[in-house]
Amino acid sequence: MLRIALGAVYTAMAIGQLASLGHMPAILSAYGLVTEAAATALAVALITGELVCGVWFLARPRSKALPPVWAFTAVSVVWSLLAVQAYARGLAVANCGCFGIYLAQRLSWFVLLQDSLTLLYAGLMLRAARQAPARHADGVEAGRDVRIP
């Protein structure tokens, strides 16, 4: 259920940001770390990561594959780092940019709380994916001795 919810949120984020692509460099520049070409590249990377993990979580919510979990983790870490450093520096970020120009909210402790939750979820998913036994295409757990009579 968590993967479906996160998949829906991250896919919606990517769609909102993609629809706002022309605004995303300015939104990301407000965090005070990147400008111009670097802000555009960061926007493309964030949108790509959000689409990868969001669509994967929606399409295969029971999958224990690590690539979408790593994509989710990377996106969550980047958004969290942007927010924490801007908040600590006292920068006034009028729109956090999570959904592009849609559902805009100013950078506040509430956004930091949301980011903290995504980091917690990333940690839980990484832990679960690493603890899940690897399976072959035929559904047999890797490392098991399968004997045919």
mmCIF file of C-alpha atoms in Angstrom:
data_model
loop_
_atom_site.group_PDB
_atom_site.id
_atom_site.type_symbol
_atom_site.label_atom_id
_atom_site.label_comp_id
_atom_site.label_asym_id
_atom_site.label_seq_id
_atom_site.Cartn_x
_atom_site.Cartn_y
_atom_site.Cartn_z
ATOM 1 C CA MET A 1 0.000 0.000 0.000
ATOM 2 C CA LEU A 2 2.884 2.385 0.825
ATOM 3 C CA ARG A 3 4.447 1.896 -2.597
ATOM 4 C CA ILE A 4 1.155 2.639 -4.338
ATOM 5 C CA ALA A 5 0.698 5.845 -2.321
ATOM 6 C CA LEU A 6 4.306 6.937 -2.903
ATOM 7 C CA GLY A 7 4.049 5.976 -6.567
ATOM 8 C CA ALA A 8 0.957 8.152 -6.961
ATOM 9 C CA VAL A 9 2.564 11.105 -5.176
ATOM 10 C CA TYR A 10 5.873 10.930 -7.052
ATOM 11 C CA THR A 11 4.163 10.431 -10.407
ATOM 12 C CA ALA A 12 1.943 13.444 -9.680
ATOM 13 C CA MET A 13 5.019 15.438 -8.673
ATOM 14 C CA ALA A 14 6.745 14.543 -11.938
ATOM 15 C CA ILE A 15 3.679 15.430 -14.005
ATOM 16 C CA GLY A 16 3.275 18.775 -12.243
ATOM 17 C CA GLN A 17 6.960 19.576 -12.662
ATOM 18 C CA LEU A 18 6.957 18.450 -16.288
ATOM 19 C CA ALA A 19 3.956 20.693 -16.977
ATOM 20 C CA SER A 20 5.920 23.504 -15.268
ATOM 21 C CA LEU A 21 9.270 22.703 -16.856
ATOM 22 C CA GLY A 22 9.822 26.295 -17.949
ATOM 23 C CA HIS A 23 9.398 27.445 -14.334
ATOM 24 C CA MET A 24 11.413 24.711 -12.637
ATOM 25 C CA PRO A 25 14.885 26.317 -13.037
ATOM 26 C CA ALA A 26 13.661 29.479 -11.280
ATOM 27 C CA ILE A 27 11.937 27.433 -8.567
ATOM 28 C CA LEU A 28 15.106 25.417 -7.920
ATOM 29 C CA SER A 29 17.281 28.546 -8.065
ATOM 30 C CA ALA A 30 15.310 29.952 -5.114
ATOM 31 C CA TYR A 31 17.015 27.315 -2.939
ATOM 32 C CA GLY A 32 20.288 29.170 -3.515
ATOM 33 C CA LEU A 33 22.452 26.274 -4.723
ATOM 34 C CA VAL A 34 21.992 26.125 -8.491
ATOM 35 C CA THR A 35 21.180 28.563 -11.261
ATOM 36 C CA GLU A 36 20.522 28.531 -14.993
ATOM 37 C CA ALA A 37 21.875 25.407 -16.754
ATOM 38 C CA ALA A 38 22.558 23.570 -13.486
ATOM 39 C CA ALA A 39 19.008 24.272 -12.305
ATOM 40 C CA THR A 40 17.626 22.968 -15.592
ATOM 41 C CA ALA A 41 19.748 19.812 -15.350
ATOM 42 C CA LEU A 42 18.644 19.296 -11.744
ATOM 43 C CA ALA A 43 14.988 19.723 -12.747
ATOM 44 C CA VAL A 44 15.351 17.109 -15.494
ATOM 45 C CA ALA A 45 17.115 14.699 -13.113
ATOM 46 C CA LEU A 46 14.463 15.113 -10.408
ATOM 47 C CA ILE A 47 11.587 14.658 -12.853
ATOM 48 C CA THR A 48 13.222 11.585 -14.370
ATOM 49 C CA GLY A 49 13.829 10.026 -10.947
ATOM 50 C CA GLU A 50 10.276 10.775 -9.832
ATOM 51 C CA LEU A 51 8.836 9.228 -12.987
ATOM 52 C CA VAL A 52 11.004 6.111 -12.721
ATOM 53 C CA CYS A 53 10.141 5.326 -9.119
ATOM 54 C CA GLY A 54 6.566 6.588 -9.283
ATOM 55 C CA VAL A 55 5.533 4.585 -12.324
ATOM 56 C CA TRP A 56 7.439 1.504 -11.133
ATOM 57 C CA PHE A 57 5.798 1.605 -7.696
ATOM 58 C CA LEU A 58 2.371 1.922 -9.331
ATOM 59 C CA ALA A 59 2.978 -0.778 -11.931
ATOM 60 C CA ARG A 60 4.791 -3.248 -9.661
ATOM 61 C CA PRO A 61 3.996 -2.400 -6.032
ATOM 62 C CA ARG A 62 5.202 -5.774 -4.729
ATOM 63 C CA SER A 63 8.504 -5.635 -6.573
ATOM 64 C CA LYS A 64 11.592 -5.781 -4.373
ATOM 65 C CA ALA A 65 13.837 -4.459 -7.145
ATOM 66 C CA LEU A 66 16.430 -1.973 -5.937
ATOM 67 C CA PRO A 67 16.617 0.480 -8.919
ATOM 68 C CA PRO A 68 13.264 2.201 -8.250
ATOM 69 C CA VAL A 69 14.008 2.287 -4.516
ATOM 70 C CA TRP A 70 17.387 3.902 -5.205
ATOM 71 C CA ALA A 71 15.695 6.404 -7.549
ATOM 72 C CA PHE A 72 13.153 7.235 -4.830
ATOM 73 C CA THR A 73 15.952 7.565 -2.275
ATOM 74 C CA ALA A 74 18.063 9.818 -4.515
ATOM 75 C CA VAL A 75 15.135 12.123 -5.294
ATOM 76 C CA SER A 76 14.138 12.252 -1.621
ATOM 77 C CA VAL A 77 17.692 13.066 -0.531
ATOM 78 C CA VAL A 78 18.063 15.856 -3.105
ATOM 79 C CA TRP A 79 14.741 17.498 -2.188
ATOM 80 C CA SER A 80 15.585 17.168 1.525
ATOM 81 C CA LEU A 81 19.064 18.664 1.120
ATOM 82 C CA LEU A 82 17.689 21.571 -0.891
ATOM 83 C CA ALA A 83 15.043 22.269 1.746
ATOM 84 C CA VAL A 84 17.201 21.844 4.856
ATOM 85 C CA GLN A 85 20.037 24.051 3.655
ATOM 86 C CA ALA A 86 17.670 26.789 2.439
ATOM 87 C CA TYR A 87 15.679 26.688 5.674
ATOM 88 C CA ALA A 88 18.869 26.781 7.761
ATOM 89 C CA ARG A 89 20.105 29.785 5.778
ATOM 90 C CA GLY A 90 16.794 31.581 6.247
ATOM 91 C CA LEU A 91 16.028 31.782 2.541
ATOM 92 C CA ALA A 92 12.461 32.671 1.662
ATOM 93 C CA VAL A 93 11.363 30.022 -0.817
ATOM 94 C CA ALA A 94 7.835 30.947 -1.880
ATOM 95 C CA ASN A 95 7.187 27.655 -3.702
ATOM 96 C CA CYS A 96 8.954 24.452 -2.701
ATOM 97 C CA GLY A 97 8.388 23.184 -6.258
ATOM 98 C CA CYS A 98 7.304 19.673 -5.330
ATOM 99 C CA PHE A 99 4.480 19.856 -7.886
ATOM 100 C CA GLY A 100 5.997 22.555 -10.069
ATOM 101 C CA ILE A 101 3.793 25.631 -10.073
ATOM 102 C CA TYR A 102 0.819 23.547 -8.896
ATOM 103 C CA LEU A 103 -0.125 23.049 -5.238
ATOM 104 C CA ALA A 104 2.541 25.579 -4.295
ATOM 105 C CA GLN A 105 3.566 25.791 -0.660
ATOM 106 C CA ARG A 106 6.253 27.942 0.883
ATOM 107 C CA LEU A 107 9.294 26.296 2.429
ATOM 108 C CA SER A 108 8.455 25.735 6.095
ATOM 109 C CA TRP A 109 8.910 23.245 8.900
ATOM 110 C CA PHE A 110 5.960 21.323 7.413
ATOM 111 C CA VAL A 111 7.854 20.769 4.146
ATOM 112 C CA LEU A 112 10.859 19.623 6.189
ATOM 113 C CA LEU A 113 8.586 17.158 7.999
ATOM 114 C CA GLN A 114 7.302 15.827 4.672
ATOM 115 C CA ASP A 115 10.884 15.441 3.450
ATOM 116 C CA SER A 116 11.809 13.621 6.661
ATOM 117 C CA LEU A 117 8.983 11.162 6.063
ATOM 118 C CA THR A 118 10.173 10.448 2.524
ATOM 119 C CA LEU A 119 13.655 9.732 3.900
ATOM 120 C CA LEU A 120 12.162 7.397 6.504
ATOM 121 C CA TYR A 121 10.157 5.599 3.799
ATOM 122 C CA ALA A 122 13.278 5.345 1.639
ATOM 123 C CA GLY A 123 15.173 3.745 4.495
ATOM 124 C CA LEU A 124 12.360 1.283 5.146
ATOM 125 C CA MET A 125 12.143 0.324 1.480
ATOM 126 C CA LEU A 126 15.919 -0.067 1.162
ATOM 127 C CA ARG A 127 15.932 -2.301 4.210
ATOM 128 C CA ALA A 128 13.026 -4.402 2.931
ATOM 129 C CA ALA A 129 14.528 -4.742 -0.557
ATOM 130 C CA ARG A 130 17.878 -5.860 0.834
ATOM 131 C CA GLN A 131 16.290 -8.408 3.160
ATOM 132 C CA ALA A 132 14.060 -9.951 0.496
ATOM 133 C CA PRO A 133 15.419 -13.214 -0.886
ATOM 134 C CA ALA A 134 16.484 -13.034 -4.523
ATOM 135 C CA ARG A 135 14.315 -15.087 -6.864
ATOM 136 C CA HIS A 136 14.980 -16.560 -10.266
ATOM 137 C CA ALA A 137 12.538 -16.070 -13.129
ATOM 138 C CA ASP A 138 10.901 -19.414 -12.274
ATOM 139 C CA GLY A 139 10.056 -18.167 -8.765
ATOM 140 C CA VAL A 140 12.620 -20.303 -6.930
ATOM 141 C CA GLU A 141 14.698 -18.533 -4.285
ATOM 142 C CA ALA A 142 18.323 -18.111 -5.287
ATOM 143 C CA GLY A 143 20.759 -20.172 -3.274
ATOM 144 C CA ARG A 144 18.289 -22.965 -2.583
ATOM 145 C CA ASP A 145 19.255 -26.456 -3.525
ATOM 146 C CA VAL A 146 16.497 -27.677 -5.806
ATOM 147 C CA ARG A 147 16.619 -31.398 -6.547
ATOM 148 C CA ILE A 148 14.662 -33.008 -9.295
ATOM 149 C CA PRO A 149 13.640 -36.593 -8.435
#
